[in-house]
């Protein structure tokens, strides 16, 4: 199984400042069709996860442009350009390139 | 508006069975794969199962293979998860999710399954 490792486990951030989360996979996420199926999700307490970014860098419908994704192969990054109060919660990376599909362990973002 | 509504959760006995349902609306259900993801208390999500557009094409995590069965009824826009031989470690919130793009784009609110005697 592909192991998804996120760093840091938690990230206290200042409102208006940038934040970034790293996700590393134990093997390449390049699918046989040439695409890389790496996504980022955000979960608030008591809520289901919500898709933010898919295929490394594509923002899902309605996601603010302060969220961006980058990376390739085995190393990926989610960046929030200016953190807002509503961005608190846990962020997960997820891969659907290879079965079984797997998630990172999560990065908790809260406000300093 | 895409909506997914899970039901059927509750208390199950070790070794017992439960069936979850997820009713979908707001999109062409038969045109997309449907998925189940679970999240144990205080843990990250875990993919459980997927049923493709073709109902006979299904995938399972090793942790549930041979015990859980996913199915779909396109006439009812509903996906099911039959859970047999329940174990304590199956305790979790179970979410159904669509995969209209290449990822899990819409999620239901979840159904809590507790396995305990």
mmCIF file of N, CA and C in Angstrom, chain B residues 62-108:
data_model
loop_
_atom_site.group_PDB
_atom_site.id
_atom_site.type_symbol
_atom_site.label_atom_id
_atom_site.label_comp_id
_atom_site.label_asym_id
_atom_site.label_seq_id
_atom_site.Cartn_x
_atom_site.Cartn_y
_atom_site.Cartn_z
ATOM 1 N N UNK B 62 -8.456 -4.121 1.962
ATOM 2 C CA UNK B 62 -8.190 -5.454 2.524
ATOM 3 C C UNK B 62 -8.875 -5.655 3.866
ATOM 4 N N UNK B 63 -9.022 -4.573 4.630
ATOM 5 C CA UNK B 63 -9.587 -4.669 5.972
ATOM 6 C C UNK B 63 -11.054 -5.100 5.975
ATOM 7 N N UNK B 64 -11.737 -4.974 4.828
ATOM 8 C CA UNK B 64 -13.161 -5.321 4.779
ATOM 9 C C UNK B 64 -13.464 -6.391 3.723
ATOM 10 N N UNK B 65 -12.470 -6.746 2.946
ATOM 11 C CA UNK B 65 -12.700 -7.698 1.854
ATOM 12 C C UNK B 65 -13.204 -9.023 2.413
ATOM 13 N N UNK B 66 -14.252 -9.549 1.786
ATOM 14 C CA UNK B 66 -14.849 -10.799 2.232
ATOM 15 C C UNK B 66 -15.914 -10.619 3.296
ATOM 16 N N UNK B 67 -16.000 -9.428 3.869
ATOM 17 C CA UNK B 67 -17.010 -9.156 4.908
ATOM 18 C C UNK B 67 -18.036 -8.117 4.461
ATOM 19 N N UNK B 68 -17.581 -7.130 3.697
ATOM 20 C CA UNK B 68 -18.461 -6.050 3.237
ATOM 21 C C UNK B 68 -18.763 -6.247 1.751
ATOM 22 N N UNK B 69 -19.955 -5.822 1.353
ATOM 23 C CA UNK B 69 -20.351 -5.877 -0.051
ATOM 24 C C UNK B 69 -20.992 -4.556 -0.445
ATOM 25 N N UNK B 70 -20.463 -3.950 -1.499
ATOM 26 C CA UNK B 70 -21.023 -2.703 -2.016
ATOM 27 C C UNK B 70 -21.909 -3.023 -3.216
ATOM 28 N N UNK B 71 -22.992 -2.286 -3.354
ATOM 29 C CA UNK B 71 -23.881 -2.467 -4.504
ATOM 30 C C UNK B 71 -24.572 -1.146 -4.794
ATOM 31 N N UNK B 72 -25.197 -1.088 -5.961
ATOM 32 C CA UNK B 72 -25.902 0.130 -6.344
ATOM 33 C C UNK B 72 -27.200 -0.223 -7.031
ATOM 34 N N UNK B 73 -28.178 0.668 -6.873
ATOM 35 C CA UNK B 73 -29.464 0.551 -7.553
ATOM 36 C C UNK B 73 -29.689 1.871 -8.277
ATOM 37 N N UNK B 74 -29.401 1.872 -9.563
ATOM 38 C CA UNK B 74 -29.498 3.120 -10.326
ATOM 39 C C UNK B 74 -30.934 3.628 -10.402
ATOM 40 N N UNK B 75 -31.904 2.732 -10.335
ATOM 41 C CA UNK B 75 -33.306 3.165 -10.400
ATOM 42 C C UNK B 75 -33.705 3.957 -9.152
ATOM 43 N N UNK B 76 -32.987 3.728 -8.069
ATOM 44 C CA UNK B 76 -33.259 4.441 -6.809
ATOM 45 C C UNK B 76 -32.173 5.447 -6.471
ATOM 46 N N UNK B 77 -31.174 5.596 -7.339
ATOM 47 C CA UNK B 77 -30.032 6.504 -7.089
ATOM 48 C C UNK B 77 -29.452 6.239 -5.699
ATOM 49 N N UNK B 78 -29.240 4.989 -5.415
ATOM 50 C CA UNK B 78 -28.815 4.584 -4.073
ATOM 51 C C UNK B 78 -27.643 3.612 -4.158
ATOM 52 N N UNK B 79 -26.694 3.814 -3.264
ATOM 53 C CA UNK B 79 -25.581 2.881 -3.106
ATOM 54 C C UNK B 79 -25.685 2.285 -1.702
ATOM 55 N N UNK B 80 -25.333 1.015 -1.610
ATOM 56 C CA UNK B 80 -25.452 0.287 -0.353
ATOM 57 C C UNK B 80 -24.094 -0.247 0.083
ATOM 58 N N UNK B 81 -23.971 -0.444 1.399
ATOM 59 C CA UNK B 81 -22.816 -1.156 1.936
ATOM 60 C C UNK B 81 -23.338 -2.178 2.937
ATOM 61 N N UNK B 82 -23.301 -3.441 2.547
ATOM 62 C CA UNK B 82 -23.689 -4.533 3.444
ATOM 63 C C UNK B 82 -22.478 -4.932 4.254
ATOM 64 N N UNK B 83 -22.588 -4.821 5.555
ATOM 65 C CA UNK B 83 -21.459 -5.094 6.440
ATOM 66 C C UNK B 83 -21.769 -6.324 7.287
ATOM 67 N N UNK B 84 -21.040 -7.383 7.083
ATOM 68 C CA UNK B 84 -21.208 -8.629 7.825
ATOM 69 C C UNK B 84 -19.984 -8.895 8.693
ATOM 70 N N UNK B 85 -20.124 -9.835 9.609
ATOM 71 C CA UNK B 85 -19.016 -10.233 10.488
ATOM 72 C C UNK B 85 -18.354 -9.008 11.109
ATOM 73 N N UNK B 86 -19.176 -8.144 11.656
ATOM 74 C CA UNK B 86 -18.679 -6.877 12.199
ATOM 75 C C UNK B 86 -17.684 -7.102 13.322
ATOM 76 N N UNK B 87 -16.713 -6.187 13.378
ATOM 77 C CA UNK B 87 -15.676 -6.210 14.404
ATOM 78 C C UNK B 87 -15.654 -4.857 15.114
ATOM 79 N N UNK B 88 -15.078 -4.830 16.294
ATOM 80 C CA UNK B 88 -14.980 -3.580 17.039
ATOM 81 C C UNK B 88 -14.257 -2.509 16.220
ATOM 82 N N UNK B 89 -13.260 -2.935 15.445
ATOM 83 C CA UNK B 89 -12.471 -1.967 14.663
ATOM 84 C C UNK B 89 -13.235 -1.413 13.461
ATOM 85 N N UNK B 90 -14.451 -1.891 13.224
ATOM 86 C CA UNK B 90 -15.295 -1.304 12.185
ATOM 87 C C UNK B 90 -16.051 -0.081 12.698
ATOM 88 N N UNK B 91 -15.953 0.193 13.989
ATOM 89 C CA UNK B 91 -16.607 1.373 14.566
ATOM 90 C C UNK B 91 -16.053 2.638 13.915
ATOM 91 N N UNK B 92 -16.936 3.436 13.325
ATOM 92 C CA UNK B 92 -16.508 4.619 12.583
ATOM 93 C C UNK B 92 -17.729 5.364 12.063
ATOM 94 N N UNK B 93 -17.493 6.579 11.609
ATOM 95 C CA UNK B 93 -18.475 7.277 10.775
ATOM 96 C C UNK B 93 -18.215 6.854 9.335
ATOM 97 N N UNK B 94 -19.259 6.427 8.672
ATOM 98 C CA UNK B 94 -19.167 5.962 7.290
ATOM 99 C C UNK B 94 -19.752 7.034 6.379
ATOM 100 N N UNK B 95 -18.939 7.486 5.412
ATOM 101 C CA UNK B 95 -19.357 8.485 4.445
ATOM 102 C C UNK B 95 -19.489 7.841 3.074
ATOM 103 N N UNK B 96 -20.510 8.247 2.323
ATOM 104 C CA UNK B 96 -20.494 7.940 0.900
ATOM 105 C C UNK B 96 -19.994 9.190 0.177
ATOM 106 N N UNK B 97 -19.354 8.977 -0.946
ATOM 107 C CA UNK B 97 -18.750 10.075 -1.693
ATOM 108 C C UNK B 97 -18.833 9.778 -3.190
ATOM 109 N N UNK B 98 -19.022 10.827 -3.960
ATOM 110 C CA UNK B 98 -19.035 10.693 -5.410
ATOM 111 C C UNK B 98 -17.614 10.814 -5.954
ATOM 112 N N UNK B 99 -17.471 10.416 -7.186
ATOM 113 C CA UNK B 99 -16.190 10.613 -7.878
ATOM 114 C C UNK B 99 -16.502 11.052 -9.301
ATOM 115 N N UNK B 100 -17.031 12.282 -9.430
ATOM 116 C CA UNK B 100 -17.400 12.801 -10.739
ATOM 117 C C UNK B 100 -16.188 13.325 -11.502
ATOM 118 N N UNK B 101 -15.302 13.948 -10.782
ATOM 119 C CA UNK B 101 -14.005 14.271 -11.350
ATOM 120 C C UNK B 101 -13.130 13.059 -11.072
ATOM 121 N N UNK B 102 -11.877 13.246 -10.914
ATOM 122 C CA UNK B 102 -10.986 12.132 -10.644
ATOM 123 C C UNK B 102 -10.818 11.875 -9.162
ATOM 124 N N UNK B 103 -11.484 12.698 -8.325
ATOM 125 C CA UNK B 103 -11.312 12.539 -6.888
ATOM 126 C C UNK B 103 -12.665 12.540 -6.196
ATOM 127 N N UNK B 104 -12.638 12.418 -4.881
ATOM 128 C CA UNK B 104 -13.871 12.346 -4.114
ATOM 129 C C UNK B 104 -14.406 13.765 -3.935
ATOM 130 N N UNK B 105 -15.315 14.159 -4.817
ATOM 131 C CA UNK B 105 -15.711 15.550 -4.888
ATOM 132 C C UNK B 105 -16.857 15.934 -3.955
ATOM 133 N N UNK B 106 -17.847 15.072 -3.773
ATOM 134 C CA UNK B 106 -18.947 15.391 -2.863
ATOM 135 C C UNK B 106 -19.104 14.280 -1.844
ATOM 136 N N UNK B 107 -19.352 14.678 -0.607
ATOM 137 C CA UNK B 107 -19.455 13.739 0.506
ATOM 138 C C UNK B 107 -20.791 13.920 1.214
ATOM 139 N N UNK B 108 -21.335 12.811 1.735
ATOM 140 C CA UNK B 108 -22.488 12.907 2.610
ATOM 141 C C UNK B 108 -22.077 13.330 4.013
#
